[in-house]
mmCIF file of C-alpha atoms in Angstrom:
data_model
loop_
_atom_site.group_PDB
_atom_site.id
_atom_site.type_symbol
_atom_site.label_atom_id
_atom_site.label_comp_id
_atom_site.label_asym_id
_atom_site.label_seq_id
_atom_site.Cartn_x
_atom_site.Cartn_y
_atom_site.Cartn_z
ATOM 1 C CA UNK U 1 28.861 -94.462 11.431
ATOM 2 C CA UNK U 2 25.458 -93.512 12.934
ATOM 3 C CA UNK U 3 23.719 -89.693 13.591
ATOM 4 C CA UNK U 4 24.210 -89.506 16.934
ATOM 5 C CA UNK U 5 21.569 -92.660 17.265
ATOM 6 C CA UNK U 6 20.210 -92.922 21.404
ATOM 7 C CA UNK U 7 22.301 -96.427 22.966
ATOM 8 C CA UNK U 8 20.273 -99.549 23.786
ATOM 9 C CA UNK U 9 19.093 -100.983 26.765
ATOM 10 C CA UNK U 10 22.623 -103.063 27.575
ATOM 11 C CA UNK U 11 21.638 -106.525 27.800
ATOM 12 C CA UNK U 12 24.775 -107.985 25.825
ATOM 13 C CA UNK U 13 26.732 -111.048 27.202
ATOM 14 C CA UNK U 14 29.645 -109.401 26.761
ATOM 15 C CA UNK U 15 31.728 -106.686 25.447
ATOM 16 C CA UNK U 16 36.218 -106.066 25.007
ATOM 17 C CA UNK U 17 37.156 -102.964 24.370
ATOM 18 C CA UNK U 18 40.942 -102.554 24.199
ATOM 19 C CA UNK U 19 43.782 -100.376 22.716
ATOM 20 C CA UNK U 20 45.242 -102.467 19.974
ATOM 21 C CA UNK U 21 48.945 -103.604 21.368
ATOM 22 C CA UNK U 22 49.854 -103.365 17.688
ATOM 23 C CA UNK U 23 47.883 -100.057 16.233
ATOM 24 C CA UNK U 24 47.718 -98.289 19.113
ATOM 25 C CA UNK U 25 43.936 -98.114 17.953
ATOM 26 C CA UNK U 26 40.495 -98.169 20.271
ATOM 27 C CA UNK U 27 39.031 -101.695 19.350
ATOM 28 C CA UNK U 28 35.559 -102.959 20.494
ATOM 29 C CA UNK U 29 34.078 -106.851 20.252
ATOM 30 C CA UNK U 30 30.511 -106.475 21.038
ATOM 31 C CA UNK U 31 28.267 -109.610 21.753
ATOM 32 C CA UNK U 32 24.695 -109.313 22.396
ATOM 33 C CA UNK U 33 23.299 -112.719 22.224
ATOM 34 C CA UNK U 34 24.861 -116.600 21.578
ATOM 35 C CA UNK U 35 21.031 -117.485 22.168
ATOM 36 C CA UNK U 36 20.809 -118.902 18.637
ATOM 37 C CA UNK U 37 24.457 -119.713 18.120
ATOM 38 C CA UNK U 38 27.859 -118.119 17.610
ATOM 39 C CA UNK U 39 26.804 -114.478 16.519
ATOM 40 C CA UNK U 40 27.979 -112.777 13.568
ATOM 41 C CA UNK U 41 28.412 -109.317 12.424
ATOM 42 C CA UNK U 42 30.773 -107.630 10.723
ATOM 43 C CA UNK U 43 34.393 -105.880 11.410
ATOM 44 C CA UNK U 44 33.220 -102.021 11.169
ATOM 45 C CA UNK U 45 36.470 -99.454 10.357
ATOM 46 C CA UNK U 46 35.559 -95.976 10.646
ATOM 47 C CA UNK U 47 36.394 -92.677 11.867
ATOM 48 C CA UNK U 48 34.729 -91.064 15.082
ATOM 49 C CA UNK U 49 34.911 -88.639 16.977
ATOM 50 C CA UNK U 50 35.526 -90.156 20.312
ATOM 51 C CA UNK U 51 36.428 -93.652 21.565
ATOM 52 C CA UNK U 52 32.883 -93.853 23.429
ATOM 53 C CA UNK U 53 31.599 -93.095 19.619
ATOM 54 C CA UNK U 54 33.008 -96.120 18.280
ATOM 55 C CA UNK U 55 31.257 -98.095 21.208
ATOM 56 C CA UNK U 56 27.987 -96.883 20.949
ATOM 57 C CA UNK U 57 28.322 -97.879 17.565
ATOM 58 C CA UNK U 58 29.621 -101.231 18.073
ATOM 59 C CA UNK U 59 26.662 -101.469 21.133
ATOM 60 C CA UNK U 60 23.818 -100.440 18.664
ATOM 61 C CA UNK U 61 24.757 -102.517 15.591
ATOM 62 C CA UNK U 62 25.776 -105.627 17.535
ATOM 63 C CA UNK U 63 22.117 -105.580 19.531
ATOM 64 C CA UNK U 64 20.755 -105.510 15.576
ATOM 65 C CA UNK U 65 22.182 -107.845 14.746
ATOM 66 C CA UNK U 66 20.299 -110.192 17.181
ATOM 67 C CA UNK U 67 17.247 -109.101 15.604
ATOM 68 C CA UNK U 68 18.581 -109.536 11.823
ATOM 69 C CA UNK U 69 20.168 -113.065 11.990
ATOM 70 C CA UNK U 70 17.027 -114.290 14.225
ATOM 71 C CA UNK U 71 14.407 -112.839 11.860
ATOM 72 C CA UNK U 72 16.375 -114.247 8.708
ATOM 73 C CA UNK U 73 15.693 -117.841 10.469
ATOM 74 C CA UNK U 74 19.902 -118.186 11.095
ATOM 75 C CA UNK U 75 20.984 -120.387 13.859
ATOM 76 C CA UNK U 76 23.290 -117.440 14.629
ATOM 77 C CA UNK U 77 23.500 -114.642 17.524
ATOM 78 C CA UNK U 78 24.638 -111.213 17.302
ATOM 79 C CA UNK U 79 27.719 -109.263 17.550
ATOM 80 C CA UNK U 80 29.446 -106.885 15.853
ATOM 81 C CA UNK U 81 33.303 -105.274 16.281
ATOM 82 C CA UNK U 82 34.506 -101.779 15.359
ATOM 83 C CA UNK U 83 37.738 -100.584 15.047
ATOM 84 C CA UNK U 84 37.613 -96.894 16.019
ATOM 85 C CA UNK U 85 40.177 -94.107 13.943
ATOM 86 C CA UNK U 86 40.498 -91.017 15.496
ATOM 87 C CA UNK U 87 39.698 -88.204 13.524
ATOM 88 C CA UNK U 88 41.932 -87.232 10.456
ATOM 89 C CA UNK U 89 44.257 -90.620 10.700
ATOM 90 C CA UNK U 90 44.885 -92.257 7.827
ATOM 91 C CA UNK U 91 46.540 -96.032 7.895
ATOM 92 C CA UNK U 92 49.133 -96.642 6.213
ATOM 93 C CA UNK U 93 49.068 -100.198 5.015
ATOM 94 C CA UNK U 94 51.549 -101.666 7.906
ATOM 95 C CA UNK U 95 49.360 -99.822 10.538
ATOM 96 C CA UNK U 96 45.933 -100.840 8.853
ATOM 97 C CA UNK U 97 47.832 -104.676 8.973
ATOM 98 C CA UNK U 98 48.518 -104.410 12.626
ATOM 99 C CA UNK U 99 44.586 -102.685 13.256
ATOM 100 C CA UNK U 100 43.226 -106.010 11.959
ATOM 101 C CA UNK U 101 46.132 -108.644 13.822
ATOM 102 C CA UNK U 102 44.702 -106.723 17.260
ATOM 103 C CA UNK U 103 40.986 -107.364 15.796
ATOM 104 C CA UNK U 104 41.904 -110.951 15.288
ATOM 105 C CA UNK U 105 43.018 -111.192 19.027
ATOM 106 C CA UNK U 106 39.995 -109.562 20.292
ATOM 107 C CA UNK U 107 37.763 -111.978 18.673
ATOM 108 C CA UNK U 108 39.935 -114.944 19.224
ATOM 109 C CA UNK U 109 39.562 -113.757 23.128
ATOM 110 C CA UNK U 110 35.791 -114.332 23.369
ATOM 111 C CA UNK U 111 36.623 -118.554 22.127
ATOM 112 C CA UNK U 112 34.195 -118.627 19.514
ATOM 113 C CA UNK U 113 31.308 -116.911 21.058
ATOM 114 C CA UNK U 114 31.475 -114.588 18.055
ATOM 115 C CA UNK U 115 32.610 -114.425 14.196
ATOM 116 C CA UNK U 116 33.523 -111.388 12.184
ATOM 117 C CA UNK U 117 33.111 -110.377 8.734
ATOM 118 C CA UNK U 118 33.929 -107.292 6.380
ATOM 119 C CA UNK U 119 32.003 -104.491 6.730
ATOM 120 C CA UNK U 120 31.695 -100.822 6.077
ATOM 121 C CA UNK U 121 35.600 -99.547 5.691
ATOM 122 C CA UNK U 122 36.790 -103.326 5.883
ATOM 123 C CA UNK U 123 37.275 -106.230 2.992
ATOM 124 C CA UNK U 124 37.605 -109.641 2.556
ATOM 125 C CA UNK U 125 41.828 -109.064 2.643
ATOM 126 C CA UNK U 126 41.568 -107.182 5.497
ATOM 127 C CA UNK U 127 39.528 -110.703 6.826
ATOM 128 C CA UNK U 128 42.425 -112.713 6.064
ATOM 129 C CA UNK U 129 44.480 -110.718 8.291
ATOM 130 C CA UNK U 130 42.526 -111.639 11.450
ATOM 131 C CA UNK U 131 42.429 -115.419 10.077
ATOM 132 C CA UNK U 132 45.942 -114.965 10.791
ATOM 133 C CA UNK U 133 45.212 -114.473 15.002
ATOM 134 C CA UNK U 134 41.948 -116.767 15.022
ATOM 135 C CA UNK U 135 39.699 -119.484 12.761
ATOM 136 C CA UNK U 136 36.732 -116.897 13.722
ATOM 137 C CA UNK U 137 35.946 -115.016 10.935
ATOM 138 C CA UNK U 138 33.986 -115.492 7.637
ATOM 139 C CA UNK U 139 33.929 -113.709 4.397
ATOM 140 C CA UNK U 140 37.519 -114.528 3.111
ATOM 141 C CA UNK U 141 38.615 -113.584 -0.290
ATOM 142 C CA UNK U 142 37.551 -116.264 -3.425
ATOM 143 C CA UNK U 143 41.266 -116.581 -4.177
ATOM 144 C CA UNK U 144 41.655 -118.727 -0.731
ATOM 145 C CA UNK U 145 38.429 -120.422 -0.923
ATOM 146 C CA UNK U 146 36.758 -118.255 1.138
ATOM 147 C CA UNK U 147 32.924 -116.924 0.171
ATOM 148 C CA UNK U 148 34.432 -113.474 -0.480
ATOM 149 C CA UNK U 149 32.207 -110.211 -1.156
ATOM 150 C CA UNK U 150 28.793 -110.218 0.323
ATOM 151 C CA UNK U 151 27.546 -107.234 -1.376
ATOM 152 C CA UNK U 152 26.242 -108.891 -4.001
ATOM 153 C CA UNK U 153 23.766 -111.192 -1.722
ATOM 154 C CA UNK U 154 22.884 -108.032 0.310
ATOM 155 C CA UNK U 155 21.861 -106.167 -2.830
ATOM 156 C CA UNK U 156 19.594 -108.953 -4.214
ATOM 157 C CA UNK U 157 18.045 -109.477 -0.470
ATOM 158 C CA UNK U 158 17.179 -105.622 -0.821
ATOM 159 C CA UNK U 159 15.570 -106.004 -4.609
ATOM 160 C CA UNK U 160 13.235 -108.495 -3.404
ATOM 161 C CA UNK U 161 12.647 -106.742 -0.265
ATOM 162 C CA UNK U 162 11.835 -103.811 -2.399
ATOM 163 C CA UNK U 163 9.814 -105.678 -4.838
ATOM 164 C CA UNK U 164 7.322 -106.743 -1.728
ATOM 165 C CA UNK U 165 7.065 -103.218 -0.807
ATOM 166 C CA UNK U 166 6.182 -102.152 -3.839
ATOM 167 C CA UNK U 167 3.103 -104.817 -3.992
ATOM 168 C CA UNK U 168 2.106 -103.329 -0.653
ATOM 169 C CA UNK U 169 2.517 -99.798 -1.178
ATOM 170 C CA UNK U 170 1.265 -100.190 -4.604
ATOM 171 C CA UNK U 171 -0.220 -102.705 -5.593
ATOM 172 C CA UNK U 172 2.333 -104.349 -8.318
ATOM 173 C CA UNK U 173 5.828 -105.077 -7.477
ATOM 174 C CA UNK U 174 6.856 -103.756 -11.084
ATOM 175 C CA UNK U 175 10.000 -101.666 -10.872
ATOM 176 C CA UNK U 176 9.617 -100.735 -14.442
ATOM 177 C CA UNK U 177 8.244 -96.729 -14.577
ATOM 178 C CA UNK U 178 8.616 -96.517 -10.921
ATOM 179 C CA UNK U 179 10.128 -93.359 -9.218
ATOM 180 C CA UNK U 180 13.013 -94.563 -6.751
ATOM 181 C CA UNK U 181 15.331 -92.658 -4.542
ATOM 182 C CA UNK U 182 18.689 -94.035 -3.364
ATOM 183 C CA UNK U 183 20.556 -92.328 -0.813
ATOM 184 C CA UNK U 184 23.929 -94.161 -0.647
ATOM 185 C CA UNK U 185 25.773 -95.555 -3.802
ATOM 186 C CA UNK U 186 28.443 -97.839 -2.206
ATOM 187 C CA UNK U 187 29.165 -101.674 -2.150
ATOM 188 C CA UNK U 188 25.375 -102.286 -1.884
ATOM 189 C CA UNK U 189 23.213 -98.979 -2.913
ATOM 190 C CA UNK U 190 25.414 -98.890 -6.503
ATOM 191 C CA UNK U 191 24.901 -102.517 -7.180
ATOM 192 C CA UNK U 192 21.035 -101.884 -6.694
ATOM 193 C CA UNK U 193 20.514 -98.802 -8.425
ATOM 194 C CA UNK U 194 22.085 -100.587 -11.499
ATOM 195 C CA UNK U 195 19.790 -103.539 -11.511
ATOM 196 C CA UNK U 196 16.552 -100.875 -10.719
ATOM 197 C CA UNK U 197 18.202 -98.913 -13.988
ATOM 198 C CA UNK U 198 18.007 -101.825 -15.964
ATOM 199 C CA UNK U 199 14.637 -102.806 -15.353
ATOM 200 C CA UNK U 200 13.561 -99.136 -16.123
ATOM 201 C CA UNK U 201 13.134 -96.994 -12.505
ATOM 202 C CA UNK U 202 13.098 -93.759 -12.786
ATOM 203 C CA UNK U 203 15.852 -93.040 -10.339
ATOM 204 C CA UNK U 204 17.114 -90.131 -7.867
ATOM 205 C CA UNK U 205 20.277 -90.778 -6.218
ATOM 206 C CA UNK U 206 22.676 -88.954 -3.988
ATOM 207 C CA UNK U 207 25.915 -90.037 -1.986
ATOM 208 C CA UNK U 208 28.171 -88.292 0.131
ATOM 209 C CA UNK U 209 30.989 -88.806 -2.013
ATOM 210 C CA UNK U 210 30.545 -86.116 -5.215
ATOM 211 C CA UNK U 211 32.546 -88.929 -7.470
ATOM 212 C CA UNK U 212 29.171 -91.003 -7.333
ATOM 213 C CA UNK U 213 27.959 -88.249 -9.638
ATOM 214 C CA UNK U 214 29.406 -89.752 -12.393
ATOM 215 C CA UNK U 215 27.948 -92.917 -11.875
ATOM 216 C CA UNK U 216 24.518 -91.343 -11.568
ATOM 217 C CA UNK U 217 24.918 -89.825 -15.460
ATOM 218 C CA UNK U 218 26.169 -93.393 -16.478
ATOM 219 C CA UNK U 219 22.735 -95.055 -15.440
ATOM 220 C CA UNK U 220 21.207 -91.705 -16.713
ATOM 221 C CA UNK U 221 20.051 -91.565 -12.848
ATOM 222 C CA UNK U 222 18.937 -87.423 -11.417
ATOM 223 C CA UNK U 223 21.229 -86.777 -8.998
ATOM 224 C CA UNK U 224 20.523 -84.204 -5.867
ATOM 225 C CA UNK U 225 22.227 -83.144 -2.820
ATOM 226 C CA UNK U 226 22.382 -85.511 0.227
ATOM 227 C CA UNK U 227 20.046 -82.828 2.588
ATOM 228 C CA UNK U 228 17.877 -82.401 -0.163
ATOM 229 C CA UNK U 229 16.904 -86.315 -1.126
ATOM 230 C CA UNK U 230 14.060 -87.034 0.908
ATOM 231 C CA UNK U 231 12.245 -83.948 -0.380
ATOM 232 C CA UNK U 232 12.147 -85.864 -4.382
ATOM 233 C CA UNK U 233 8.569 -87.202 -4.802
ATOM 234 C CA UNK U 234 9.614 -91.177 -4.689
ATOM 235 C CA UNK U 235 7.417 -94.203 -4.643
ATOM 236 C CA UNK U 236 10.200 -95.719 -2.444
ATOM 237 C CA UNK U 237 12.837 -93.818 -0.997
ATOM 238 C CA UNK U 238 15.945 -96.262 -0.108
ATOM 239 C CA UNK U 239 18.490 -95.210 2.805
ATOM 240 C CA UNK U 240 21.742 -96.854 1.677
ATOM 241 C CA UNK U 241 24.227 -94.646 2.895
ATOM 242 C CA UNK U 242 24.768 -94.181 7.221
ATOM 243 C CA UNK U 243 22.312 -94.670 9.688
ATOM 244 C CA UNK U 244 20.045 -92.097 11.891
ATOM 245 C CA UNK U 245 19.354 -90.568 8.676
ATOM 246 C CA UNK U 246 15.551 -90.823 9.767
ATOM 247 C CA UNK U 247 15.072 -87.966 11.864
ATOM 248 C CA UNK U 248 11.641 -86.372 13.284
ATOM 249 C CA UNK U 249 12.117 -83.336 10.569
ATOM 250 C CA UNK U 250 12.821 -85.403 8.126
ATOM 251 C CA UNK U 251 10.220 -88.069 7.981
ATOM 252 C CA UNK U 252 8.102 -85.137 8.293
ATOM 253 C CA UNK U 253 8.904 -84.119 5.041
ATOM 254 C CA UNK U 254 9.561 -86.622 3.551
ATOM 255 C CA UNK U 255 7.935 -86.776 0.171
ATOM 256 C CA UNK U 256 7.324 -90.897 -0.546
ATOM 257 C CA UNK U 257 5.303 -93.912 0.077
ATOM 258 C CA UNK U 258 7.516 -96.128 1.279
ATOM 259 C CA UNK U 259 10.700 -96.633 3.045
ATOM 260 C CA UNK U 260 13.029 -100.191 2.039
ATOM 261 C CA UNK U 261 16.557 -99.726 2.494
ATOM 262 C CA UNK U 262 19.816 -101.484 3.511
ATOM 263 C CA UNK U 263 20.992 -99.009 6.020
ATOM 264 C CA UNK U 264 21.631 -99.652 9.406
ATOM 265 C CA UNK U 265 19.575 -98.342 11.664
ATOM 266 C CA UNK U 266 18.074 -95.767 9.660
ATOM 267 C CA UNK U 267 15.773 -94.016 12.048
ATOM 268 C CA UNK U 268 17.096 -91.652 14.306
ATOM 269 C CA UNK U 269 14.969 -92.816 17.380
ATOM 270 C CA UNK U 270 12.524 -96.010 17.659
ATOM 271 C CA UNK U 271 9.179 -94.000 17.685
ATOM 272 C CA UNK U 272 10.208 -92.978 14.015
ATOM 273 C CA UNK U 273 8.243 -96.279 12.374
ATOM 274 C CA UNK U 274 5.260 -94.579 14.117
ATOM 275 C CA UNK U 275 5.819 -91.477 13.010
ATOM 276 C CA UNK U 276 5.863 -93.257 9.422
ATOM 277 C CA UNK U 277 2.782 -95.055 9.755
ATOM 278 C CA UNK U 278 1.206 -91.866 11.278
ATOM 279 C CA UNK U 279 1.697 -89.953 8.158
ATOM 280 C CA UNK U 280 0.861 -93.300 5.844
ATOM 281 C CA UNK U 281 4.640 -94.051 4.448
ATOM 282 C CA UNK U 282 4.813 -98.121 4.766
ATOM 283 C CA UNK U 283 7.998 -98.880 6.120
ATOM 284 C CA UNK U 284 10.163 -102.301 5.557
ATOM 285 C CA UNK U 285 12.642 -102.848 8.813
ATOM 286 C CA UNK U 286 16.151 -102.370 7.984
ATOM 287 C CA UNK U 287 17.060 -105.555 9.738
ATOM 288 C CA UNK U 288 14.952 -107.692 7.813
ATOM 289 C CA UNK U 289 15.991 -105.806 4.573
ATOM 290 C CA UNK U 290 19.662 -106.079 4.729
ATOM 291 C CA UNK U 291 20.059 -109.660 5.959
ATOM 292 C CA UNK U 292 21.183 -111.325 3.036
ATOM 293 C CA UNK U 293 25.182 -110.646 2.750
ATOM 294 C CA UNK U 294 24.651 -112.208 6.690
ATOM 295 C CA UNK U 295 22.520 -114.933 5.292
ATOM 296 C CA UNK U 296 24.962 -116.135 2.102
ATOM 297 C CA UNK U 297 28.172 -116.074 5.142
ATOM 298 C CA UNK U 298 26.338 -117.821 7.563
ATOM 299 C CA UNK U 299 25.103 -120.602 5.053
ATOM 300 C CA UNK U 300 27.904 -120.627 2.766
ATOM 301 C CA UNK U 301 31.016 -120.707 6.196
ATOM 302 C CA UNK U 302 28.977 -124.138 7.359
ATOM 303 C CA UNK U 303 28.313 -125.541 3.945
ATOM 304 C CA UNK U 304 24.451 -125.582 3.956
ATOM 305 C CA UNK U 305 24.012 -125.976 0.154
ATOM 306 C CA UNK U 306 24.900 -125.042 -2.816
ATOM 307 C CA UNK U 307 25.416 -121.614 -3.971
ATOM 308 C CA UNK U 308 22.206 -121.248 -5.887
ATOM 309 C CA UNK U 309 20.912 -122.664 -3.163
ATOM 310 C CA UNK U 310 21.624 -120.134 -0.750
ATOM 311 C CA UNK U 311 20.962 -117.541 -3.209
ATOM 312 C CA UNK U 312 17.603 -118.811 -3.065
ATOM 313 C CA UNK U 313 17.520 -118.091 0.730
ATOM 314 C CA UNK U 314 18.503 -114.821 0.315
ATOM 315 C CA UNK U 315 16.011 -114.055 -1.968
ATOM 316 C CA UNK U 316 13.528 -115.361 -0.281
ATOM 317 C CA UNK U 317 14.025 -112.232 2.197
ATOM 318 C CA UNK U 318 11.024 -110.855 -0.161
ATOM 319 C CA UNK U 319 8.409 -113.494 1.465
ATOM 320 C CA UNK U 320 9.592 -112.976 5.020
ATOM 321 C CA UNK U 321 9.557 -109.022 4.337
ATOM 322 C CA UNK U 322 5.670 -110.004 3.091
ATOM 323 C CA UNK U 323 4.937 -112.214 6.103
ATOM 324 C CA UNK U 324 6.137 -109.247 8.210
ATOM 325 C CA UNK U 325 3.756 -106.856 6.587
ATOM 326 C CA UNK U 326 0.866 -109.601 7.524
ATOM 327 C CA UNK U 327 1.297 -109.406 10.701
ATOM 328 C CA UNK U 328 1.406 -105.810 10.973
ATOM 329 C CA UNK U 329 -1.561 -105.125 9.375
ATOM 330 C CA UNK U 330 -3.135 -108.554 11.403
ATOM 331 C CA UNK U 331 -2.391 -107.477 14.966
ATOM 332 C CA UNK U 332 -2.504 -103.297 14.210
ATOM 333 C CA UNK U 333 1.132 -102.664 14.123
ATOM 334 C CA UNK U 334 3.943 -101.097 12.811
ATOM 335 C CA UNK U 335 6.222 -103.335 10.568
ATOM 336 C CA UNK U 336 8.636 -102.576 13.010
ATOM 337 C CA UNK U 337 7.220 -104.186 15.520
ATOM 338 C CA UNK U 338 5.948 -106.935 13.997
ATOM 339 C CA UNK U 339 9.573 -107.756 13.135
ATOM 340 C CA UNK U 340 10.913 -107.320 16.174
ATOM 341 C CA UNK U 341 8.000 -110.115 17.336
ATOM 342 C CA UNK U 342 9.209 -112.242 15.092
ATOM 343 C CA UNK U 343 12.416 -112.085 16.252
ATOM 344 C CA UNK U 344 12.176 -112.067 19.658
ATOM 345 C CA UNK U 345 10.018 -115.915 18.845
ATOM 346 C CA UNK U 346 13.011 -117.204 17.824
ATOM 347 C CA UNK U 347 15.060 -116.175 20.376
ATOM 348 C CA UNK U 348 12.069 -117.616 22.820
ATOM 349 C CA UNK U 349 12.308 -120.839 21.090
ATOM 350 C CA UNK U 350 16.036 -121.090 20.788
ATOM 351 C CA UNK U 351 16.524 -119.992 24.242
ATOM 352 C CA UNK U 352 17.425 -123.873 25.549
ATOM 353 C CA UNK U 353 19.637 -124.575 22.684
ATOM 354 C CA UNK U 354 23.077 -124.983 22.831
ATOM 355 C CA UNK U 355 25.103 -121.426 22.235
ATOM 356 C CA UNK U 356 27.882 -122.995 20.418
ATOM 357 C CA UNK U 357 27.515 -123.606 16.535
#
């Protein structure tokens, strides 16, 4: 779910949207670019408030994910598929098994042009549902010999992103004493604020959920409101929870020197990373943050090393996040768009390669 985030330009190869024969559900198969290979991008189940909600979501996220698996260095393009609830349904578990039987028709219909993946409101069952309607899809539970939960790789791609921009903003990447907000405690923003407990942050959290509270006393974490988070004094302040959370009002109050987060699409409109630099906040692109639960899938569904291995790759998100500050600072830019330069390289380069992984 985003804040009412502006569309992209539409330049994607192709998009399905169709009423699942099954759920009766609005379902949407977004692909922006096979430049680099078969995209990937996760299965997004969520509520909206309209079916042309749902699309704009699966529109913005898919065109990100171009940007994220090219700037991780993955010969993969970018999609991403949403399966839209109306507001107050709840699926049973026979209706929420038929939602993800249409999803696996939907992708199977684009030939393998795209692969899905869990994602927020999905899991790695829900994954081995649609294996049941096409071989497209990654991220299936351990217990089949799938690569199962990619939280885990996305948290440790955002610890060493946030380890960089702590040597940038500060000089030492040295969580230890440091004051860190984290605005989301799900899959990805709990795993992290553990590890940044452990090593001694001094931590503000929030989540929309009011349960997370208790999880804030057990990492004896300070826990505020959700409209009220950006306004804690923070060395970094870490969107984890939904995206467009970035708005003009609040990046003008916002009270910290740095921005690293695995949100989507955190700022509410582009201009936002100026608005950031403007006002001297250092900001780390979300795309380049969040990459590594797309990384370990990628790498682990075509057997490109070990595990270790790959969890090497994802850590190694820190050194591109670092090579991205270079540049910024080398041609007078924002972060941003020194990340979307890198990016749009590799899609320069890999523009005569075949589409098909």
């Amino acid at each position: 779910m985003t804040n009412a985030l502006p569309l992209p330009d539409f330049a994607h190869e192709r998009v399905e949207a169709v009423t699942g024969r099954r759920s009766g559900l609005f379902i949407a198969v977004a692909l922006h670019s096979s430049v680099l290979g078969s995209a990937l991008g996760g299965a997004r189940l969520w509520t909206y408030p309209r079916w042309d909600d749902a699309l704009g979501d699966a529109l913005r996220l898919s065109a990100a994910m171009t940007l994220k698996n090219a700037a991780a260095g993955l010969d993969a393009g970018g999609g991403k598929s949403v399966i839209g609830l109306p507001e107050g349904t709840v699926l049973d578990a026979d209706r929420r098994r038929a939602a993800f039987l249409d999803l696996g028709d939907a992708v199977e219909s684009l030939g393998g042009l795209y692969r899905t993946a869990e994602d927020v409101g999905s899991t790695t069952e829900d994954m081995l549902v649609v294996s049941e309607r096409t071989a497209h899809v990654v991220g299936l539970p351990d217990a089949v010999g799938g690569s199962g939960e990619p939280a885990g790789p996305t948290s440790l791609g955002v610890y060493a992103s946030l380890v960089a921009t702590l040597e940038r903003a500060t000089g030492s990447g040295d969580v230890s004493g440091r004051r860190i907000t984290v605005a989301g405690l799900g899959q990805v923003g709990g795993r992290l604020a553990a590890r940044l407990a452990t090593e001694g942050a001094v931590l503000t959290v929030t989540d929309v959920n009011p349960a997370k509270r208790a999880l804030a006393a057990e990492l004896g974490a300070a826990w505020v409101e959700p409209g009220e988070v950006h306004l804690v004094p923070a060395d970094v302040f870490v969107p984890a929870g939904i995206g467009g959370v970035l708005s003009d009002g609040v990046i003008d109050a916002l009270d910290a020197r740095a921005v690293c987060g695995p949100a989507n699409n955190p700022l509410a409109d582009r201009s936002g990373a100026d608005r950031l630099a403007a006002r001297g906040v250092l900001y780390a692109p979300d795309f380049v943050v969040n990459a590594g639960g797309v990384i370990y899938l990628d790498l682990v569904a075509k057997r490109l090393g070990s595990r270790d291995e790959i969890m090497g790759r994802v850590a190694g998100i820190g050194d591109t996040l670092r090579r991205v500050f270079d540049e910024a600072e080398s041609r007078g830019v924002t972060p941003l768009a020194a990340a979307e330069g890198l990016a749009a390289e590799r899609l320069r380069v890999g523009a005569a390669s075949d589409a098909l992984v």
